[in-house]
N, CA, C and O atoms as a DFTB+ gen file, in Angstrom:
580 C
 N C O
     1  1       0.929      -1.182      -0.074
     2  2      -0.072       0.011       0.037
     3  2       0.931       1.349       0.003
     4  3       0.686       2.424       0.552
     5  1       1.875       1.088      -0.614
     6  2       3.028       2.132      -0.642
     7  2       2.736       3.198      -1.495
     8  3       2.328       2.917      -2.622
     9  1       2.895       4.620      -1.103
    10  2       2.822       5.478      -2.046
    11  2       4.043       6.469      -1.880
    12  3       4.804       6.362      -0.918
    13  1       4.204       7.449      -2.866
    14  2       5.405       8.432      -2.798
    15  2       5.483       9.255      -1.666
    16  3       6.563       9.712      -1.291
    17  1       4.412       9.482      -1.086
    18  2       4.127      10.344       0.130
    19  2       4.373       9.680       1.350
    20  3       4.305      10.363       2.371
    21  1       4.705       8.216       1.463
    22  2       5.051       7.466       2.445
    23  2       6.345       7.212       2.769
    24  3       7.198       7.526       1.938
    25  1       6.731       6.638       3.946
    26  2       8.148       6.212       4.295
    27  2       7.520       4.804       5.070
    28  3       6.511       4.854       5.773
    29  1       8.262       3.602       4.828
    30  2       8.399       2.407       5.510
    31  2       9.246       2.447       6.472
    32  3      10.444       2.466       6.191
    33  1       8.796       2.469       7.898
    34  2      10.092       2.761       8.774
    35  2       9.749       1.458       9.753
    36  3       8.607       1.129      10.075
    37  1      10.886       0.833      10.129
    38  2      11.175      -0.159      10.911
    39  2      11.465       0.109      12.430
    40  3      12.302       0.990      12.628
    41  1      10.823      -0.606      13.746
    42  2      11.120      -0.056      14.827
    43  2      11.747      -1.159      15.573
    44  3      11.440      -2.330      15.350
    45  1      12.792      -0.743      16.628
    46  2      13.211      -1.655      17.441
    47  2      13.132      -0.922      18.713
    48  3      13.108       0.308      18.752
    49  1      13.091      -1.713      19.806
    50  2      13.079      -1.132      21.194
    51  2      14.425      -1.638      22.042
    52  3      14.863      -2.782      22.170
    53  1      14.835      -0.595      22.482
    54  2      16.019      -0.709      23.228
    55  2      15.688      -0.597      24.939
    56  3      15.369       0.450      25.503
    57  1      15.842      -1.899      25.583
    58  2      15.667      -1.981      26.886
    59  2      16.598      -1.828      27.953
    60  3      17.262      -2.791      28.336
    61  1      16.720      -0.478      28.565
    62  2      17.875      -0.184      29.277
    63  2      18.060      -1.107      30.386
    64  3      19.183      -1.118      30.891
    65  1      16.909      -2.115      31.004
    66  2      17.049      -3.007      32.053
    67  2      17.848      -4.223      31.624
    68  3      18.767      -4.716      32.280
    69  1      17.405      -4.650      30.464
    70  2      18.252      -5.968      30.027
    71  2      19.395      -5.624      29.327
    72  3      20.309      -6.442      29.216
    73  1      19.473      -4.335      28.760
    74  2      20.492      -4.116      27.847
    75  2      20.482      -4.788      26.682
    76  3      21.498      -5.391      26.335
    77  1      19.327      -4.791      25.892
    78  2      18.868      -5.913      24.705
    79  2      18.197      -4.950      23.836
    80  3      18.026      -3.797      24.233
    81  1      17.777      -5.356      22.603
    82  2      17.125      -4.583      21.723
    83  2      16.103      -5.602      21.119
    84  3      16.442      -6.782      21.199
    85  1      14.943      -5.332      20.546
    86  2      13.986      -6.352      20.182
    87  2      13.166      -5.687      19.121
    88  3      12.961      -4.493      19.337
    89  1      12.703      -6.130      18.139
    90  2      12.124      -5.740      16.842
    91  2      10.555      -5.485      17.553
    92  3      10.145      -6.280      18.400
    93  1       9.829      -4.441      17.171
    94  2       8.498      -4.073      17.813
    95  2       7.487      -4.055      16.668
    96  3       6.390      -4.615      16.666
    97  1       8.086      -3.247      15.595
    98  2       6.909      -3.171      14.225
    99  2       7.668      -2.534      13.195
   100  3       8.824      -2.114      13.225
   101  1       6.645      -2.535      12.089
   102  2       6.835      -1.668      10.953
   103  2       5.655      -1.003      10.579
   104  3       4.552      -1.534      10.701
   105  1       5.857       0.377      10.031
   106  2       4.694       0.934       9.633
   107  2       4.944       1.953       8.489
   108  3       6.056       2.406       8.216
   109  1       3.890       2.235       7.907
   110  2       4.204       3.388       6.747
   111  2       3.562       4.662       7.657
   112  3       2.612       4.642       8.440
   113  1       4.434       5.762       7.260
   114  2       4.145       7.195       7.631
   115  2       4.065       8.257       6.525
   116  3       4.702       8.271       5.472
   117  1       3.138       9.167       6.976
   118  2       3.120      10.126       5.660
   119  2       4.494      11.161       5.849
   120  3       4.831      11.568       6.961
   121  1       5.281      11.542       4.490
   122  2       6.252      12.068       4.612
   123  2       6.118      13.680       5.044
   124  3       7.119      14.392       5.130
   125  1       4.837      14.145       5.290
   126  2       4.751      15.439       5.314
   127  2       4.575      15.668       6.834
   128  3       4.480      16.833       7.219
   129  1       4.522      14.624       7.761
   130  2       4.299      14.708       9.264
   131  2       5.838      14.888       9.915
   132  3       6.800      14.349       9.367
   133  1       5.947      15.497      10.835
   134  2       7.124      15.582      11.725
   135  2       7.386      14.437      12.487
   136  3       6.455      13.721      12.857
   137  1       8.579      14.179      12.767
   138  2       9.094      12.984      13.156
   139  2       8.332      12.908      14.881
   140  3       8.339      11.883      15.562
   141  1       7.862      13.933      15.217
   142  2       7.251      13.875      16.718
   143  2       6.084      13.055      16.654
   144  3       5.817      12.398      17.660
   145  1       5.262      12.964      15.551
   146  2       4.135      12.179      15.357
   147  2       4.402      10.732      15.636
   148  3       3.483      10.079      16.131
   149  1       5.460      10.195      15.400
   150  2       6.075       8.763      15.709
   151  2       6.217       8.902      17.331
   152  3       5.539       8.105      17.978
   153  1       6.899       9.685      17.943
   154  2       7.388       9.800      19.132
   155  2       6.010       9.820      20.105
   156  3       6.009       9.408      21.265
   157  1       5.030      10.287      19.521
   158  2       3.587      10.362      20.198
   159  2       3.028       8.803      20.718
   160  3       2.200       8.584      21.603
   161  1       3.654       7.953      19.992
   162  2       3.160       6.547      20.009
   163  2       3.813       5.575      21.444
   164  3       3.423       4.491      21.877
   165  1       4.924       6.463      21.914
   166  2       5.852       5.749      22.793
   167  2       5.786       6.722      24.023
   168  3       5.421       7.891      23.898
   169  1       6.200       6.113      25.335
   170  2       6.077       6.792      26.513
   171  2       6.602       8.335      26.339
   172  3       7.361       8.699      25.440
   173  1       6.067       9.162      27.347
   174  2       6.693      10.494      27.140
   175  2       8.041      10.473      27.523
   176  3       8.358       9.718      28.443
   177  1       9.044      11.297      26.880
   178  2      10.286      11.196      27.338
   179  2      11.223      10.236      26.296
   180  3      12.423      10.438      26.109
   181  1      10.621       9.406      25.807
   182  2      11.520       8.317      24.841
   183  2      12.174       9.055      23.804
   184  3      11.664       9.962      23.146
   185  1      13.342       8.607      23.701
   186  2      14.009       9.084      22.702
   187  2      14.326       8.102      21.419
   188  3      14.565       6.904      21.572
   189  1      14.298       8.790      20.061
   190  2      14.149       8.030      18.871
   191  2      15.458       8.366      18.430
   192  3      15.920       9.506      18.484
   193  1      16.205       7.105      17.878
   194  2      17.515       7.104      17.234
   195  2      17.287       6.514      15.832
   196  3      16.393       5.694      15.623
   197  1      18.131       6.964      14.870
   198  2      18.488       6.482      13.531
   199  2      19.354       5.126      13.711
   200  3      20.502       5.221      14.144
   201  1      18.955       4.208      13.468
   202  2      19.968       3.040      13.506
   203  2      20.926       3.001      12.252
   204  3      20.757       2.186      11.346
   205  1      22.019       4.003      12.256
   206  2      22.948       4.257      11.118
   207  2      23.955       3.054      10.932
   208  3      24.299       2.395      11.913
   209  1      24.398       2.789       9.733
   210  2      25.311       1.737       9.579
   211  2      26.694       2.027      10.051
   212  3      27.167       3.125       9.758
   213  1      27.483       1.088      10.823
   214  2      28.766       1.191      11.330
   215  2      28.651       1.599      12.897
   216  3      29.547       2.208      13.481
   217  1      27.239       1.122      13.604
   218  2      27.385       1.203      14.958
   219  2      27.192       2.726      15.400
   220  3      27.587       3.087      16.509
   221  1      26.539       3.667      14.457
   222  2      26.492       5.029      14.998
   223  2      24.966       5.278      15.452
   224  3      24.041       4.818      14.783
   225  1      24.781       5.921      16.456
   226  2      23.344       6.119      16.881
   227  2      23.165       7.637      16.829
   228  3      23.792       8.420      17.543
   229  1      22.170       8.010      15.837
   230  2      22.018       9.522      15.702
   231  2      20.477       9.746      16.235
   232  3      19.529       9.071      15.836
   233  1      20.392      10.707      17.112
   234  2      19.031      11.071      17.483
   235  2      18.205      11.710      16.635
   236  3      18.591      12.762      16.125
   237  1      17.079      11.249      16.373
   238  2      16.340      11.910      15.482
   239  2      15.506      13.126      15.756
   240  3      14.652      12.950      16.625
   241  1      15.555      14.273      15.236
   242  2      15.127      15.455      15.603
   243  2      13.729      15.524      15.567
   244  3      13.258      15.506      14.430
   245  1      12.846      15.608      16.596
   246  2      11.348      15.604      16.501
   247  2      10.700      16.513      15.498
   248  3       9.598      16.230      15.028
   249  1      11.467      17.784      15.100
   250  2      10.698      18.689      14.360
   251  2      11.154      18.550      12.931
   252  3      10.718      19.308      12.064
   253  1      12.116      17.493      12.640
   254  2      12.488      17.132      11.108
   255  2      11.255      16.492      10.796
   256  3      10.555      15.945      11.648
   257  1      10.900      16.572       9.220
   258  2       9.597      15.976       8.653
   259  2      10.224      14.386       8.564
   260  3      11.434      14.162       8.603
   261  1       9.254      13.400       8.447
   262  2       9.678      12.178       8.218
   263  2      10.074      12.083       6.859
   264  3      10.709      11.069       6.572
   265  1       9.862      12.852       6.011
   266  2      10.509      12.942       4.598
   267  2      12.084      12.775       4.624
   268  3      12.780      12.287       3.734
   269  1      12.481      13.279       5.816
   270  2      13.987      13.343       6.007
   271  2      14.651      12.006       6.107
   272  3      15.812      11.787       5.762
   273  1      13.766      11.074       6.640
   274  2      14.020       9.613       6.893
   275  2      14.170       8.836       5.697
   276  3      13.486       9.218       4.748
   277  1      14.873       7.878       5.526
   278  2      15.115       6.901       4.264
   279  2      14.017       5.877       4.423
   280  3      13.682       5.448       5.527
   281  1      13.442       5.480       3.224
   282  2      12.639       4.456       3.111
   283  2      12.955       3.122       3.358
   284  3      13.685       2.474       2.608
   285  1      12.360       2.606       4.531
   286  2      13.061       1.122       4.828
   287  2      14.022       1.280       6.217
   288  3      14.592       0.336       6.764
   289  1      14.067       2.713       6.665
   290  2      15.082       2.805       7.732
   291  2      14.579       2.180       9.007
   292  3      13.384       2.090       9.288
   293  1      15.549       1.764       9.743
   294  2      15.550       1.261      11.072
   295  2      15.760       2.160      12.118
   296  3      16.894       2.602      12.299
   297  1      14.504       2.609      13.082
   298  2      14.670       3.438      14.115
   299  2      14.629       2.561      15.573
   300  3      13.958       1.547      15.769
   301  1      15.484       3.199      16.488
   302  2      15.547       2.428      17.763
   303  2      14.665       3.656      18.728
   304  3      14.759       4.874      18.579
   305  1      14.044       3.126      19.454
   306  2      12.999       3.695      20.692
   307  2      13.531       3.426      21.920
   308  3      13.493       2.274      22.350
   309  1      14.044       4.357      22.583
   310  2      14.588       4.207      23.928
   311  2      13.577       4.848      24.935
   312  3      13.178       6.009      24.842
   313  1      13.266       4.100      25.757
   314  2      12.548       4.798      26.956
   315  2      13.480       5.709      27.771
   316  3      14.710       5.651      27.736
   317  1      12.595       6.729      28.658
   318  2      13.453       7.449      29.387
   319  2      14.286       6.769      30.410
   320  3      13.898       5.784      31.039
   321  1      15.341       7.281      30.538
   322  2      16.455       6.605      31.323
   323  2      16.942       7.984      32.389
   324  3      17.434       9.033      31.973
   325  1      16.662       7.656      33.805
   326  2      17.217       8.853      34.724
   327  2      18.634       8.720      34.856
   328  3      19.204       7.631      34.772
   329  1      19.276       9.927      35.085
   330  2      20.589      10.178      35.291
   331  2      21.632       9.397      34.521
   332  3      22.648       8.980      35.077
   333  1      21.348       9.179      33.101
   334  2      22.312       8.776      32.212
   335  2      22.650       9.362      30.999
   336  3      21.797       9.735      30.193
   337  1      24.053       9.481      30.795
   338  2      24.472      10.220      29.577
   339  2      24.687       9.113      28.624
   340  3      24.567       7.909      28.849
   341  1      25.086       9.812      27.317
   342  2      25.262       8.913      26.251
   343  2      26.208       7.791      26.426
   344  3      26.071       6.863      25.629
   345  1      27.234       7.683      27.402
   346  2      28.203       6.654      27.452
   347  2      27.583       5.606      28.339
   348  3      28.022       4.462      28.220
   349  1      26.692       5.821      29.150
   350  2      25.883       4.826      29.777
   351  2      25.560       3.885      29.030
   352  3      25.178       4.194      27.901
   353  1      25.605       2.503      29.390
   354  2      25.070       1.607      28.285
   355  2      23.623       1.159      28.776
   356  3      23.176       0.050      28.483
   357  1      22.984       1.996      29.467
   358  2      21.513       2.047      29.714
   359  2      20.872       2.887      28.511
   360  3      19.663       2.857      28.277
   361  1      21.740       3.599      27.809
   362  2      21.286       4.343      26.863
   363  2      21.772       3.589      25.444
   364  3      22.777       2.882      25.381
   365  1      20.915       3.857      24.366
   366  2      21.226       3.047      23.037
   367  2      22.649       3.619      22.620
   368  3      23.536       2.839      22.271
   369  1      22.834       4.854      22.656
   370  2      24.325       5.214      22.064
   371  2      25.323       4.558      22.947
   372  3      26.305       4.107      22.356
   373  1      25.279       4.395      24.346
   374  2      26.314       3.554      25.244
   375  2      26.079       2.153      24.968
   376  3      27.023       1.371      25.081
   377  1      25.125       1.810      24.680
   378  2      25.072       0.161      24.183
   379  2      25.564      -0.292      22.906
   380  3      26.050      -1.394      22.651
   381  1      25.329       0.959      21.921
   382  2      26.326       0.640      20.754
   383  2      27.889       0.806      21.033
   384  3      28.592       0.014      20.406
   385  1      28.477       1.610      21.780
   386  2      29.673       1.882      22.166
   387  2      30.300       0.875      22.840
   388  3      31.490       0.600      22.686
   389  1      29.482       0.257      23.652
   390  2      30.026      -0.982      24.257
   391  2      29.975      -2.049      23.471
   392  3      30.835      -2.859      23.817
   393  1      29.203      -2.486      22.361
   394  2      29.253      -3.732      21.692
   395  2      30.543      -3.050      20.716
   396  3      31.471      -3.839      20.539
   397  1      30.672      -1.935      20.188
   398  2      31.938      -1.821      19.220
   399  2      33.211      -1.900      20.061
   400  3      34.237      -2.217      19.460
   401  1      33.282      -1.654      21.375
   402  2      34.614      -1.786      22.051
   403  2      34.702      -3.077      22.819
   404  3      35.757      -3.320      23.406
   405  1      33.585      -4.030      22.882
   406  2      33.855      -5.125      23.358
   407  2      34.692      -6.101      22.590
   408  3      34.562      -6.348      21.391
   409  1      35.658      -6.685      23.499
   410  2      36.786      -7.809      22.818
   411  2      36.735      -8.956      23.713
   412  3      36.491      -8.924      24.919
   413  1      37.006     -10.027      22.955
   414  2      37.214     -11.212      23.877
   415  2      38.697     -11.679      23.749
   416  3      39.130     -11.981      22.637
   417  1      39.456     -11.744      24.817
   418  2      40.833     -11.829      24.849
   419  2      41.226     -13.164      25.684
   420  3      40.816     -13.456      26.808
   421  1      42.172     -13.948      24.819
   422  2      42.562     -15.193      25.446
   423  2      43.844     -15.137      25.834
   424  3      44.675     -15.015      24.934
   425  1      44.303     -15.208      27.199
   426  2      45.497     -15.007      27.980
   427  2      45.922     -16.513      27.932
   428  3      45.198     -17.387      28.409
   429  1      47.199     -16.800      27.302
   430  2      47.836     -18.206      27.203
   431  2      49.185     -18.207      28.345
   432  3      50.168     -17.479      28.206
   433  1      49.008     -19.114      29.403
   434  2      50.356     -19.125      30.160
   435  2      51.541     -19.409      29.317
   436  3      51.506     -20.098      28.298
   437  1      52.741     -18.754      29.875
   438  2      53.986     -19.210      29.174
   439  2      54.374     -20.600      29.448
   440  3      54.202     -21.087      30.565
   441  1      54.948     -21.330      28.366
   442  2      55.332     -22.761      28.847
   443  2      56.388     -22.514      29.804
   444  3      57.143     -21.546      29.719
   445  1      56.445     -23.458      30.786
   446  2      57.499     -23.522      31.591
   447  2      57.633     -22.507      32.633
   448  3      58.479     -22.578      33.524
   449  1      56.599     -21.351      32.481
   450  2      56.716     -20.287      33.353
   451  2      56.011     -20.569      34.581
   452  3      55.327     -21.590      34.649
   453  1      56.126     -19.562      35.823
   454  2      55.660     -19.724      36.761
   455  2      54.202     -19.187      37.145
   456  3      53.845     -18.723      38.228
   457  1      53.499     -19.358      36.048
   458  2      52.181     -18.987      36.144
   459  2      51.230     -19.616      37.172
   460  3      51.241     -20.830      37.377
   461  1      50.330     -18.692      37.875
   462  2      49.470     -19.192      39.148
   463  2      48.301     -20.231      38.500
   464  3      47.626     -20.910      39.274
   465  1      48.114     -20.311      37.138
   466  2      47.360     -20.945      36.652
   467  2      48.004     -21.521      35.391
   468  3      48.727     -20.819      34.684
   469  1      47.704     -22.973      35.075
   470  2      48.195     -23.476      33.716
   471  2      47.270     -23.520      32.902
   472  3      47.487     -24.370      32.039
   473  1      46.218     -22.925      32.765
   474  2      44.966     -23.006      31.948
   475  2      44.828     -21.540      31.257
   476  3      45.080     -20.517      31.894
   477  1      44.432     -21.527      29.983
   478  2      44.251     -20.179      29.352
   479  2      42.973     -19.570      29.992
   480  3      42.090     -20.251      30.512
   481  1      42.969     -18.304      29.906
   482  2      42.098     -17.441      30.591
   483  2      41.288     -16.780      29.466
   484  3      41.962     -16.201      28.614
   485  1      40.151     -16.773      29.344
   486  2      39.242     -16.173      28.183
   487  2      38.446     -14.971      28.887
   488  3      37.523     -15.262      29.647
   489  1      38.786     -13.595      28.650
   490  2      38.099     -12.639      29.425
   491  2      37.097     -11.755      28.239
   492  3      37.526     -11.774      27.086
   493  1      36.107     -11.178      28.438
   494  2      35.658     -10.093      27.682
   495  2      36.073      -8.899      28.375
   496  3      35.883      -8.708      29.576
   497  1      36.652      -8.090      27.576
   498  2      37.010      -6.852      27.917
   499  2      36.670      -5.590      27.297
   500  3      35.889      -5.670      26.349
   501  1      37.043      -4.561      27.591
   502  2      36.493      -3.454      26.851
   503  2      37.923      -2.491      26.313
   504  3      38.879      -2.325      27.070
   505  1      37.885      -1.995      25.107
   506  2      39.213      -1.505      24.321
   507  2      39.528       0.002      25.146
   508  3      40.586       0.633      25.146
   509  1      38.340       0.311      25.781
   510  2      38.819       1.677      26.474
   511  2      39.312       1.409      27.921
   512  3      39.546       2.377      28.644
   513  1      39.495       0.047      28.415
   514  2      39.864      -0.134      29.595
   515  2      41.506       0.302      29.577
   516  3      42.285       0.231      28.627
   517  1      41.746       0.755      30.893
   518  2      43.288       1.137      31.193
   519  2      43.993      -0.073      31.487
   520  3      43.303      -1.090      31.565
   521  1      45.393      -0.182      31.690
   522  2      46.222      -1.107      32.051
   523  2      45.894      -1.656      33.311
   524  3      46.016      -2.865      33.512
   525  1      45.402      -0.704      34.364
   526  2      45.255      -1.124      35.772
   527  2      43.821      -2.086      35.683
   528  3      43.702      -3.162      36.267
   529  1      42.906      -1.535      34.935
   530  2      41.605      -2.227      34.819
   531  2      41.720      -3.771      34.270
   532  3      41.092      -4.720      34.739
   533  1      42.535      -3.820      33.315
   534  2      42.869      -5.002      32.773
   535  2      43.602      -6.228      33.656
   536  3      43.324      -7.426      33.700
   537  1      44.508      -5.564      34.252
   538  2      45.122      -6.297      35.439
   539  2      44.173      -6.553      36.545
   540  3      44.383      -7.562      37.219
   541  1      43.338      -5.933      36.788
   542  2      42.195      -6.126      37.832
   543  2      41.278      -7.142      37.385
   544  3      40.941      -8.000      38.201
   545  1      40.846      -7.172      36.268
   546  2      40.124      -8.445      35.514
   547  2      40.914      -9.588      35.610
   548  3      40.404     -10.629      36.023
   549  1      42.061      -9.542      35.294
   550  2      42.994     -10.837      35.086
   551  2      42.910     -11.229      36.567
   552  3      42.453     -12.321      36.904
   553  1      43.299     -10.443      37.329
   554  2      43.514     -10.952      38.938
   555  2      42.303     -11.512      39.430
   556  3      42.336     -12.597      40.012
   557  1      41.332     -10.949      39.278
   558  2      39.903     -11.618      39.788
   559  2      39.383     -12.790      39.181
   560  3      38.632     -13.598      39.727
   561  1      39.951     -12.855      37.687
   562  2      39.558     -14.266      37.204
   563  2      40.391     -15.324      37.563
   564  3      39.978     -16.482      37.497
   565  1      41.637     -15.026      37.974
   566  2      42.508     -16.310      38.682
   567  2      42.552     -16.401      40.192
   568  3      43.275     -17.133      40.867
   569  1      41.677     -15.552      40.589
   570  2      41.395     -15.594      42.202
   571  2      42.509     -14.941      42.953
   572  3      42.769     -15.232      44.120
   573  1      43.219     -13.970      42.191
   574  2      44.169     -13.387      43.128
   575  2      43.734     -11.596      43.235
   576  3      42.981     -11.135      42.376
   577  1      44.181     -10.862      44.144
   578  2      43.750      -9.454      44.152
   579  2      44.961      -8.695      44.399
   580  3      44.918      -7.467      44.462
């Protein structure tokens, strides 16, 4: 039922409690309506993000027209989160930042060395961690403080 004056948009919801996303719906919207029309369907204070390629979260401006959105675009709805900035992974931008910086590291003991453990350690770390934070994570994993 598509016309040239409509945009098909897909919606996902970001849950700040579970820090997970889920698909919620897709719908056609009139290109002449402002994006604020979409926000009225969600709890007051919700934020709407364009789920841009490359792990970038761009907040949609409620005063822009729906015409500014690409047909078939995915949008992420985030309910209000108290006392959180965009680095907090209770927010969608923070969630993306964590996903983009999360790495799994395997620590292998040296052969013949005096390692407290003879088994390899696998840790999920963040590329933004300092040396002290990595050392603390390894110490906690091997039971040393």
